[in-house]
Short mmCIF file of N, CA and C in Angstrom, two decimals:
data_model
loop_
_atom_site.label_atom_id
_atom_site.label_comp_id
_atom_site.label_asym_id
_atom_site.label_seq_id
_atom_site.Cartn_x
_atom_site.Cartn_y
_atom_site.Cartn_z
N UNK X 1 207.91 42.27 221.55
CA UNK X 1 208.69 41.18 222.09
C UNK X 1 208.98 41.38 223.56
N UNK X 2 209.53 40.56 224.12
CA UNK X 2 210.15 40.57 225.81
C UNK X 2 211.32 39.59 225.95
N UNK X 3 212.18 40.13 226.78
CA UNK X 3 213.36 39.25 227.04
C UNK X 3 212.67 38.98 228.58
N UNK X 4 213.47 37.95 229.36
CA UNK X 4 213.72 37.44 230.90
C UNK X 4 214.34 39.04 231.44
N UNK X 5 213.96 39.16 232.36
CA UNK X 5 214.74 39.83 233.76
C UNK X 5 216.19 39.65 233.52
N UNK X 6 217.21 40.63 233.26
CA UNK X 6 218.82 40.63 233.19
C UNK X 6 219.26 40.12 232.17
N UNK X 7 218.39 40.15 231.05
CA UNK X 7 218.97 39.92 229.83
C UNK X 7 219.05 41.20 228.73
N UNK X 8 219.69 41.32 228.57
CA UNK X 8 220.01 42.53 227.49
C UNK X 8 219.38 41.80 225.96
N UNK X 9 218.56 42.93 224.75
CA UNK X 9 218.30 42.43 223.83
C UNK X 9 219.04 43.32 222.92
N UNK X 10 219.28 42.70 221.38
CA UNK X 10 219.94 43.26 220.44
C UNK X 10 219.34 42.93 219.30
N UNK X 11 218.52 44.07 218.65
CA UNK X 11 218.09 43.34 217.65
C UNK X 11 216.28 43.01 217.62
N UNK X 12 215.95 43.60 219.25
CA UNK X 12 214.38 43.32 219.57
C UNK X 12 213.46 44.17 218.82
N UNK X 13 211.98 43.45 218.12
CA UNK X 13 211.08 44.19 217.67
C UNK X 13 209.81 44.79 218.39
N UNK X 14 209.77 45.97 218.44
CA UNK X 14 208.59 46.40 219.17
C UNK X 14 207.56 47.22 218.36
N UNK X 15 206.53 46.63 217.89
CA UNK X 15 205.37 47.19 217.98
C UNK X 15 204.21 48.24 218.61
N UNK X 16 203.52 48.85 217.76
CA UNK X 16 202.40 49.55 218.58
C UNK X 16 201.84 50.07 217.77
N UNK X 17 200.44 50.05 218.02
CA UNK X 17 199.24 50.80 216.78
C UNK X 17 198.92 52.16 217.37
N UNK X 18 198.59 53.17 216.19
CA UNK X 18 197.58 54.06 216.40
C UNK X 18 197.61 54.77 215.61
N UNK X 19 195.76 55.37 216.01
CA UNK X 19 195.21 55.82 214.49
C UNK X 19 195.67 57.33 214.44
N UNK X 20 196.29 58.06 214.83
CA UNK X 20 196.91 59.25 214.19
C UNK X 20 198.03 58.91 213.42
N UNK X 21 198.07 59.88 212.44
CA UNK X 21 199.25 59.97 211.44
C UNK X 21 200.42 60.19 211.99
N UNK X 22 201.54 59.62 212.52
CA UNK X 22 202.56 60.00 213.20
C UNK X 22 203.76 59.42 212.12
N UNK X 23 204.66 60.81 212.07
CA UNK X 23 205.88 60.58 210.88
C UNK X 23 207.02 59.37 211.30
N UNK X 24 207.19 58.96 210.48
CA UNK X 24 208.31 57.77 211.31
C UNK X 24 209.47 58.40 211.70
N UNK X 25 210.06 59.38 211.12
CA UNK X 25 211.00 60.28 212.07
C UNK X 25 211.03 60.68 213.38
N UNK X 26 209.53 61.03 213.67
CA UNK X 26 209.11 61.51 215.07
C UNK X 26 209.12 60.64 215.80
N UNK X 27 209.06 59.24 215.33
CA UNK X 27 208.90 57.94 216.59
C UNK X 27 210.22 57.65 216.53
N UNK X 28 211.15 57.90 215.80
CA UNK X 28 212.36 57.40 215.96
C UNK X 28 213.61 58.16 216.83
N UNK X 29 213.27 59.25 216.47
CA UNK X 29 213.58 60.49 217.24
C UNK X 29 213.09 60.91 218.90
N UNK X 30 211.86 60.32 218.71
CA UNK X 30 211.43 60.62 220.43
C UNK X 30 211.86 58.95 220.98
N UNK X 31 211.84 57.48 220.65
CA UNK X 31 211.88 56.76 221.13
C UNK X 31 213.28 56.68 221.59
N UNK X 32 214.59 57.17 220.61
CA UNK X 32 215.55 57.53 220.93
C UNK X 32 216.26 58.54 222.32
N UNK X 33 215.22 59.10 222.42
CA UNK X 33 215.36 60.23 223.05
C UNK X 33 215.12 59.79 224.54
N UNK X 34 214.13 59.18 225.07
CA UNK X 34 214.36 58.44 226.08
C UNK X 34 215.02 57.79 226.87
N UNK X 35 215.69 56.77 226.79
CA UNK X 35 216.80 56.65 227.74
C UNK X 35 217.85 56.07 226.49
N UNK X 36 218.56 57.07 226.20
CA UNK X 36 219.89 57.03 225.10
C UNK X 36 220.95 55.99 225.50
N UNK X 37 221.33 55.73 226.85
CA UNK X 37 221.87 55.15 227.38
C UNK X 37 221.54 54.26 226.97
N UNK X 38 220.42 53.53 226.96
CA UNK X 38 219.82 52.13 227.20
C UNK X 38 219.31 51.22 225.95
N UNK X 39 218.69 52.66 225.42
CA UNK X 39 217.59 52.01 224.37
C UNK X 39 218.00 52.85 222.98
N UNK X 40 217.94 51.95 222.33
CA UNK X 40 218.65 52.40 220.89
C UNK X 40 218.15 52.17 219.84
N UNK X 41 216.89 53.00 219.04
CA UNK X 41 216.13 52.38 217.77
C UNK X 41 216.88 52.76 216.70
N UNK X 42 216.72 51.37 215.39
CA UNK X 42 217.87 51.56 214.84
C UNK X 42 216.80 51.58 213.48
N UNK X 43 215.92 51.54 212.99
CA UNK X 43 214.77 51.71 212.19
C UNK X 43 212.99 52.16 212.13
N UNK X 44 212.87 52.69 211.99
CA UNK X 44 211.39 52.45 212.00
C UNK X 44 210.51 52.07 210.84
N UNK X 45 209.54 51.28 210.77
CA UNK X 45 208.88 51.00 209.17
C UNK X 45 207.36 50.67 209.85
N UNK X 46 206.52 50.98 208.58
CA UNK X 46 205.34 50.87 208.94
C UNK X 46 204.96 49.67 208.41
N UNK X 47 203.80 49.11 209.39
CA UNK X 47 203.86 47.42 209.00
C UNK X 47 202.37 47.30 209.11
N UNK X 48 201.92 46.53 208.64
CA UNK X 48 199.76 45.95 208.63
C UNK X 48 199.35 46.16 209.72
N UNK X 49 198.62 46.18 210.10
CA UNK X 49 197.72 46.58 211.48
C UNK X 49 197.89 44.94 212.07
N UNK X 50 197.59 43.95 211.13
CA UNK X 50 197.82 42.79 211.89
C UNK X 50 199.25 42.46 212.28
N UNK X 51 200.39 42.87 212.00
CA UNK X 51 201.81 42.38 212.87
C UNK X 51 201.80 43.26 213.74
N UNK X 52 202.61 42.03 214.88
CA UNK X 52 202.41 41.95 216.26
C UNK X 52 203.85 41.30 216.71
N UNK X 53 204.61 42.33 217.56
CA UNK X 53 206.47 41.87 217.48
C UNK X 53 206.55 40.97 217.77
N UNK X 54 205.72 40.05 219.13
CA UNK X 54 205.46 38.67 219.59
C UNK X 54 205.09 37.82 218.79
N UNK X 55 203.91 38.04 218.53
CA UNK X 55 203.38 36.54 217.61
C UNK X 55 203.51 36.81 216.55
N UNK X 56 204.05 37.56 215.41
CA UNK X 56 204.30 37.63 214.24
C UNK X 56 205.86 37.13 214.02
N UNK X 57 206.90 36.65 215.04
CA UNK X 57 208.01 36.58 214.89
C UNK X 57 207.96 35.37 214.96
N UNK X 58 208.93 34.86 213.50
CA UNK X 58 209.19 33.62 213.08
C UNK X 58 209.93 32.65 214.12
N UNK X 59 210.88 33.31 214.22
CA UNK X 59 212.27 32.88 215.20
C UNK X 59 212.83 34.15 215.95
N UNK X 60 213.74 33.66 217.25
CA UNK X 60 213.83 34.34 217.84
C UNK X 60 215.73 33.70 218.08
N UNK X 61 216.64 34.53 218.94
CA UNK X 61 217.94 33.90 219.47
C UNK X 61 218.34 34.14 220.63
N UNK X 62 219.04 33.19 221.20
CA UNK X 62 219.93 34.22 222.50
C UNK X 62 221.02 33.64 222.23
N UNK X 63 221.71 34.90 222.83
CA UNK X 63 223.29 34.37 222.85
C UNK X 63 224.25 34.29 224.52
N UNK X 64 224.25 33.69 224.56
CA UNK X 64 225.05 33.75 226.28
C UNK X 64 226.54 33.62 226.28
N UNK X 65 227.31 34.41 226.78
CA UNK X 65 228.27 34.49 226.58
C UNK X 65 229.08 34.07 228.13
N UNK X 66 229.59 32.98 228.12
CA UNK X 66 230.21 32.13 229.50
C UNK X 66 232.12 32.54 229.49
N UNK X 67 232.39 33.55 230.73
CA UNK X 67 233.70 33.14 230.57
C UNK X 67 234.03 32.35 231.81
N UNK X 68 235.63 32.05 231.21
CA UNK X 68 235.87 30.92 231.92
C UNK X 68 236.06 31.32 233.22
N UNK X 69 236.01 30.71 234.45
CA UNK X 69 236.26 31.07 235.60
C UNK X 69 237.59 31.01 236.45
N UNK X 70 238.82 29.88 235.91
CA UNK X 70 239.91 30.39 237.35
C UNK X 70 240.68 30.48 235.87
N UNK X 71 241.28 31.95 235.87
CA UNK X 71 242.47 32.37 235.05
C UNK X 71 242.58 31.04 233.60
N UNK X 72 241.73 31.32 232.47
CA UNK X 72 241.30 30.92 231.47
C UNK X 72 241.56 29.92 231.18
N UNK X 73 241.31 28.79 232.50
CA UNK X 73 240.79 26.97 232.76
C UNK X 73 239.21 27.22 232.38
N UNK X 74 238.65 26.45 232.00
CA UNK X 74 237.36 25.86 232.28
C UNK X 74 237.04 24.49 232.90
N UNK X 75 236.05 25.13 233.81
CA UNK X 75 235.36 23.94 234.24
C UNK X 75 234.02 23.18 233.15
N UNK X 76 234.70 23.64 232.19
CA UNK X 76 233.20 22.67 231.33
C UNK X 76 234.25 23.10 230.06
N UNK X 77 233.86 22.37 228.84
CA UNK X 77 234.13 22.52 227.68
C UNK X 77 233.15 23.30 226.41
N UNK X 78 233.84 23.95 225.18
CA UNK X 78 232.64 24.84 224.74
C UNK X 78 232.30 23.02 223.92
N UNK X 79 233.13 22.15 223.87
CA UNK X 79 233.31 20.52 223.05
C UNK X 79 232.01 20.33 223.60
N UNK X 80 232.17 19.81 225.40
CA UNK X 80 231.08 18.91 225.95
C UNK X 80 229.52 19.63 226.06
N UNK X 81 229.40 20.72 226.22
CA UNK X 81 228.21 22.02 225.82
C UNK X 81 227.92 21.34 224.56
N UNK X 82 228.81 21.54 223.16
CA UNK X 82 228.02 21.71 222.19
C UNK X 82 227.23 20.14 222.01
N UNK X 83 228.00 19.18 222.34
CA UNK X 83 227.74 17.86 222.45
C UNK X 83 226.30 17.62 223.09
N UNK X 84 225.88 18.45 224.20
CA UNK X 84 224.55 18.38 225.12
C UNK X 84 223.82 19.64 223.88
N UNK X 85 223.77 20.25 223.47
CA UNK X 85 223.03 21.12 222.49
C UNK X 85 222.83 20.51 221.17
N UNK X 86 223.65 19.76 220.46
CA UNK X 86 223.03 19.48 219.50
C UNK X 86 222.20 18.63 219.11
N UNK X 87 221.67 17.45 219.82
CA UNK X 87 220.77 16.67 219.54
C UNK X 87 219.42 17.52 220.02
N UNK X 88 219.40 18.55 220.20
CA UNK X 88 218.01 18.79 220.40
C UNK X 88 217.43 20.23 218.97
N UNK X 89 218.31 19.88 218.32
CA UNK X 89 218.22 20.80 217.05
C UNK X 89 217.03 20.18 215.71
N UNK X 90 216.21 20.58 215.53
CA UNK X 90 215.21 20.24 214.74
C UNK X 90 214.27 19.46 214.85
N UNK X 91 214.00 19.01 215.90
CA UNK X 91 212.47 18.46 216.04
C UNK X 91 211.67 19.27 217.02
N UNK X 92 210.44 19.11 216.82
CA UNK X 92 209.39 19.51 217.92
C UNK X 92 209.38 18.93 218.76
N UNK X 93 209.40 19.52 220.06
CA UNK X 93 209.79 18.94 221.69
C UNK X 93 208.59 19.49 222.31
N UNK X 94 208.24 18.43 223.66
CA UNK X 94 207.53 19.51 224.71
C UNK X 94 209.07 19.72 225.29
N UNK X 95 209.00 21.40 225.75
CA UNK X 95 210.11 22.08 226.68
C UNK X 95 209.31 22.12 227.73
N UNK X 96 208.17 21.55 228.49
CA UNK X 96 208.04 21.94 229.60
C UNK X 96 208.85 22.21 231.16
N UNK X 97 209.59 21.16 230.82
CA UNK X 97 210.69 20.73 231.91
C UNK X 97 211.33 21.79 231.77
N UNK X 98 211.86 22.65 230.80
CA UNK X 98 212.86 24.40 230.72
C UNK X 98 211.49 25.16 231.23
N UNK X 99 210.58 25.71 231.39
CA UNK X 99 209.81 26.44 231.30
C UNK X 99 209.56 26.70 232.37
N UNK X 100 209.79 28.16 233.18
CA UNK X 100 209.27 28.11 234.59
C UNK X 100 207.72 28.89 234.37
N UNK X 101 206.92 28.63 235.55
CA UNK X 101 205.69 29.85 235.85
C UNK X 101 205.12 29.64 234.75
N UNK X 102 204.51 28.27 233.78
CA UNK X 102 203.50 28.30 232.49
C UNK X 102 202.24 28.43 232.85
N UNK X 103 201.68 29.54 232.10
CA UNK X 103 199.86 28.78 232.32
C UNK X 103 199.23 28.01 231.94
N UNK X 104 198.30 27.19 232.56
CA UNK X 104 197.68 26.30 231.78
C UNK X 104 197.58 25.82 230.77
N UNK X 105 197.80 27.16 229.49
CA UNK X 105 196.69 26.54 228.59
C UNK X 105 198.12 27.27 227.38
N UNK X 106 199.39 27.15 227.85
CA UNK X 106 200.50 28.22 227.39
C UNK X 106 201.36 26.76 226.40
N UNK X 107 201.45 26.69 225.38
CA UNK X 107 201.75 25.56 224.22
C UNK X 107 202.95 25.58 224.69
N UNK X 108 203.33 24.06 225.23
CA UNK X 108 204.76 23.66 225.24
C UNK X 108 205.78 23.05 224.99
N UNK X 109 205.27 22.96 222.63
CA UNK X 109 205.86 22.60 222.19
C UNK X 109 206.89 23.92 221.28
N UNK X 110 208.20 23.48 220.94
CA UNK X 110 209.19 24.34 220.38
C UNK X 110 209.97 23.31 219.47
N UNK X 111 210.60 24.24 218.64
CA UNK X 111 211.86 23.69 217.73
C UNK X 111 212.60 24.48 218.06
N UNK X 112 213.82 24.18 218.10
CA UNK X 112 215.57 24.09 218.50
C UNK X 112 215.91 24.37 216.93
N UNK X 113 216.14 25.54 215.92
CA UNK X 113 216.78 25.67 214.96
C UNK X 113 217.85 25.71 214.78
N UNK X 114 218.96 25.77 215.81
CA UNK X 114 219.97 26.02 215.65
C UNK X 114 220.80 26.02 217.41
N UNK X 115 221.54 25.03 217.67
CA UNK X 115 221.78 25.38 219.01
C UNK X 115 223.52 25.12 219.01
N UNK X 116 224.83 25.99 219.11
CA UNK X 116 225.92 25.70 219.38
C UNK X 116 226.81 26.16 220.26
N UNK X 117 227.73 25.60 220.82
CA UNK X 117 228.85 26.53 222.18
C UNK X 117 230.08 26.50 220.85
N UNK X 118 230.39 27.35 221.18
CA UNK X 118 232.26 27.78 220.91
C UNK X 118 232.72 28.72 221.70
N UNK X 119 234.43 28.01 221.56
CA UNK X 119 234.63 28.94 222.30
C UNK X 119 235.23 30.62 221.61
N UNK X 120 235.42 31.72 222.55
CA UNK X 120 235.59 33.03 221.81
C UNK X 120 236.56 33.88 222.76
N UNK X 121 237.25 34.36 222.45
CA UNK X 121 237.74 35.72 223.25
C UNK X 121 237.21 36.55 223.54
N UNK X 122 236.97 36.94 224.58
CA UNK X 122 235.64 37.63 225.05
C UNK X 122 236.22 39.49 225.33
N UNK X 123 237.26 39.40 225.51
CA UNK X 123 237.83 41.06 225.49
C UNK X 123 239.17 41.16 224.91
N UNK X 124 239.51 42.20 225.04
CA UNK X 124 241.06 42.79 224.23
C UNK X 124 242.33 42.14 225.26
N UNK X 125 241.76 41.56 226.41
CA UNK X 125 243.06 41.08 227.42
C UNK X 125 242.81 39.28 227.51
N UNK X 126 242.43 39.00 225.91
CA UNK X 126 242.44 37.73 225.51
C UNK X 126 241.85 36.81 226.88
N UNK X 127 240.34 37.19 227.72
CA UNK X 127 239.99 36.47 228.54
C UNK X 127 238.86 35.58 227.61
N UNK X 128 238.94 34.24 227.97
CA UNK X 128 238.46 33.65 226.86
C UNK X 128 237.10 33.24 227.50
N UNK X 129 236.13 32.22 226.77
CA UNK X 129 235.07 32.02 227.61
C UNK X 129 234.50 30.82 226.34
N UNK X 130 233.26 31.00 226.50
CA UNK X 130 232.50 30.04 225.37
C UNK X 130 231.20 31.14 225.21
N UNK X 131 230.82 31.11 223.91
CA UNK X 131 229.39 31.44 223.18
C UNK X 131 228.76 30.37 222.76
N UNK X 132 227.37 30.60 223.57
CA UNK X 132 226.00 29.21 223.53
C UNK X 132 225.01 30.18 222.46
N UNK X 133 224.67 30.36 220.99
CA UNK X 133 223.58 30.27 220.06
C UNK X 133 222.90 29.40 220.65
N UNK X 134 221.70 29.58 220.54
CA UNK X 134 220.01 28.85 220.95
C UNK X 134 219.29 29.73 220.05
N UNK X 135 218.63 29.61 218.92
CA UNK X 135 218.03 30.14 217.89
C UNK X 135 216.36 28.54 217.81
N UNK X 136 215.39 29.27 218.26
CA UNK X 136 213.99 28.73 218.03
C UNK X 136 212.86 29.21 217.27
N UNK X 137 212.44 28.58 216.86
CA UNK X 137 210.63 29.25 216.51
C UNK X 137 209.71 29.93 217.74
N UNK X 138 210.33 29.33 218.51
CA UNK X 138 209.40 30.01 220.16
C UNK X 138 210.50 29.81 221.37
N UNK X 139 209.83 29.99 223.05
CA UNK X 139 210.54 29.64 223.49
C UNK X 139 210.32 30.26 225.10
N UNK X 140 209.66 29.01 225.81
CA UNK X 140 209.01 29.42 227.18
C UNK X 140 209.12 30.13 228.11
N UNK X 141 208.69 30.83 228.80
CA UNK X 141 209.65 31.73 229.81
C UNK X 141 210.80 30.73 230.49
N UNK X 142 211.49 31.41 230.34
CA UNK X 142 212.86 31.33 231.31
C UNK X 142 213.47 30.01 230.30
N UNK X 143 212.80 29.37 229.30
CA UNK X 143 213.33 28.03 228.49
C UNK X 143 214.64 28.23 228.42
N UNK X 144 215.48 29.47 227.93
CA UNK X 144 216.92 29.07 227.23
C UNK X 144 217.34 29.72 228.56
N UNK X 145 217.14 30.25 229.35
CA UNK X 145 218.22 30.31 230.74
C UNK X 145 218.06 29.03 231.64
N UNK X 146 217.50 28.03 231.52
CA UNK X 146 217.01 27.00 231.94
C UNK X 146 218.15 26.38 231.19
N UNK X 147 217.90 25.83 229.69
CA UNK X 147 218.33 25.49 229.00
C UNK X 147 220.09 25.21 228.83
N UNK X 148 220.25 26.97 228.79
CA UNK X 148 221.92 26.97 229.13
C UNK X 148 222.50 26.67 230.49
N UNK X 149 221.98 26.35 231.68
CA UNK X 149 222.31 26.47 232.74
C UNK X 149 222.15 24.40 232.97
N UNK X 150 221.34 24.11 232.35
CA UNK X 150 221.30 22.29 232.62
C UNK X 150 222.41 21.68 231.60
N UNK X 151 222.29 22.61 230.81
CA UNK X 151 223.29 22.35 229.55
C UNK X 151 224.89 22.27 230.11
N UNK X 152 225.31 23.22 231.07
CA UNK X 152 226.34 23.22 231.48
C UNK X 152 226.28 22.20 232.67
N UNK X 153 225.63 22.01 233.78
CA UNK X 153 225.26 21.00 234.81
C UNK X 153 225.43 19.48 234.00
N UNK X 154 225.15 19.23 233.08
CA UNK X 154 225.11 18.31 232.30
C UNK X 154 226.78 17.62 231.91
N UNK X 155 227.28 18.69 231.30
CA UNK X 155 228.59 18.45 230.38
C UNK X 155 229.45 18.63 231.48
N UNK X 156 228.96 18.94 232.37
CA UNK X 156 230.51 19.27 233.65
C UNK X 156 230.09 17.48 234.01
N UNK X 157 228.97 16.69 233.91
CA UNK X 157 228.73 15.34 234.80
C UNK X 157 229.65 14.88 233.70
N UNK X 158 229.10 14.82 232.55
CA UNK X 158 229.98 14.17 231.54
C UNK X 158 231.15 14.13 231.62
N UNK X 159 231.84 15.24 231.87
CA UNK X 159 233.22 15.29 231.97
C UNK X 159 233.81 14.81 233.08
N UNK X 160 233.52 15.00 233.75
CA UNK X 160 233.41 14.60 235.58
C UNK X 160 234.03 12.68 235.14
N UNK X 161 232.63 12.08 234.84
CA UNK X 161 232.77 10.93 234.94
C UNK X 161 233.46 9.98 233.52
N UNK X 162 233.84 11.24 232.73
CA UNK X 162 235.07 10.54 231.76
C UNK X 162 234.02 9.68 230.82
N UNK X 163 232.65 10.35 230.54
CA UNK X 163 232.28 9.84 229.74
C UNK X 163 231.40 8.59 230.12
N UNK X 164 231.31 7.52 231.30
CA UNK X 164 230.81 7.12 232.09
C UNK X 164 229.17 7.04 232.47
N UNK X 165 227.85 6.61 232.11
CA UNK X 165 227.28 6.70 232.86
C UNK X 165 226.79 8.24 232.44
N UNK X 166 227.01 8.56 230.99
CA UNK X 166 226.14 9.90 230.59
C UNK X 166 224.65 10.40 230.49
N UNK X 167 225.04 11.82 231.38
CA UNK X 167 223.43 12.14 231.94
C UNK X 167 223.24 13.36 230.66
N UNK X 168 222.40 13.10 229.74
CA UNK X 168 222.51 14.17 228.41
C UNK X 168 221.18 15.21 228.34
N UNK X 169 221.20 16.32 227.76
CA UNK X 169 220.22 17.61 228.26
C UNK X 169 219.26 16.91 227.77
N UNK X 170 219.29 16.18 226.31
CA UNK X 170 218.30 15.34 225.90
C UNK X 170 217.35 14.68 226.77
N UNK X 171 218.29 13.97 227.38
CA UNK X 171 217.26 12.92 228.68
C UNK X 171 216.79 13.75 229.51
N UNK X 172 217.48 14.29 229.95
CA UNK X 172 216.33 16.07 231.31
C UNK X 172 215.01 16.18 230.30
N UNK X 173 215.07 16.85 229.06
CA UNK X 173 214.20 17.32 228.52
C UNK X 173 212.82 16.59 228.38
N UNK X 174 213.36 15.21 227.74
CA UNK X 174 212.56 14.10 227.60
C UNK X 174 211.58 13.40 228.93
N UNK X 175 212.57 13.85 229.63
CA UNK X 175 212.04 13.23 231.06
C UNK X 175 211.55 14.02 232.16
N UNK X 176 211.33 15.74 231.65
CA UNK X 176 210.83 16.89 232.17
C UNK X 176 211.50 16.68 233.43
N UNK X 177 212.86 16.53 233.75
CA UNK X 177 213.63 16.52 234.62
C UNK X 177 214.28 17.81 235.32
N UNK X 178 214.22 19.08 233.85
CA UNK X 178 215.54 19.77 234.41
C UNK X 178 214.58 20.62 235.33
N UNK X 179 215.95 21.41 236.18
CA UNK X 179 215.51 22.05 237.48
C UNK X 179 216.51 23.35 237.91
N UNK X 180 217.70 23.76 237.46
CA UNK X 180 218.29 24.74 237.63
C UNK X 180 218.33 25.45 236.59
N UNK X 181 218.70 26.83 236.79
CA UNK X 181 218.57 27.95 236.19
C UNK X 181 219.65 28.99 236.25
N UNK X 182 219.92 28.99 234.98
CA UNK X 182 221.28 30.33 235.00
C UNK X 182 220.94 31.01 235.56
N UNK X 183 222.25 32.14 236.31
CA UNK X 183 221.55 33.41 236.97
C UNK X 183 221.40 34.46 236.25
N UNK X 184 220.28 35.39 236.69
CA UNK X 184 220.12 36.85 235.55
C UNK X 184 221.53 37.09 235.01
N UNK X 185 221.65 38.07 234.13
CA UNK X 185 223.25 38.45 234.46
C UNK X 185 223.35 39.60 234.80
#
């Protein structure tokens, strides 16, 4: 598998073949052993020569975790977020419009299995924020930092204009419109 640049993974599968007999202790133990800090294997199992952590994976998630910015106001709602996320839950879409740097010939259709904001307490000094789930079958480079970042550009217009004249992630998508991008974190 691969995450974006400044995204932390939890939960990522990594693969690799070869034809010596190597104990699954020993790969778990030396992969561990590497940067302890960082990287943390929490199983090892032996799997067919044909799975492959990328293209053998059904679905994939991210989770982004937004806190609020002036002393626990928000400028956006986890309400008006989830409102721009859920109509794009279960059908096949082109995401090209989320997708930065595609190649040619790189499929840019996806399903949206699951997409919601709430909001959460994000530490022990009750600073609060919102959690964005985005759970797909696939999902283009940079698609869900794209994704969460128009998603919020979106629901701040909504809110802005009281409902007024709504510009929805739906219509970006549809209309291969969107154009900003969360920052790494």
């Amino acid at each position: 598998g691969r995450t974006d640049a400044g995204v932390s993974a939890v939960g990522q599968i990594l693969s690799f073949h070869s034809w010596a007999q190597i104990d699954e202790a020993d790969i778990f133990d030396a992969i561990n052993s590497i940067a302890p800090s960082h990287l943390n294997l929490i199983r090892t199992q032996r799997v067919p020569r044909t799975f492959h952590a990328t293209f053998s994976a059904t679905w994939r998630r991210y989770v982004y975790l937004l806190p609020h910015l002036q002393a626990g106001r928000a400028d956006v709602t986890a309400e008006a977020l989830d409102a721009q996320l859920s109509p794009l839950v279960g059908t096949a879409r082109d995401y090209s419009a989320l997708g930065r740097k595609l190649p040619a010939s790189k499929r840019r259709e996806a399903v949206i299995m699951r997409a919601r904001a709430r909001p959460v307490v994000l530490d022990q000094s009750g600073t609060t924020g919102i959690r964005i789930d985005v759970t797909g079958d696939r999902f283009l480079r940079r698609q869900v930092r794209t994704l969460v970042s128009t998603a919020v550009h979106a629901a701040r217009e909504v809110e802005r204009s009281r409902g007024r004249g709504e510009l929805t992630l739906l219509d970006l998508v549809e209309t291969r419109a969107a154009s900003v991008t969360a920052p790494p974190a």
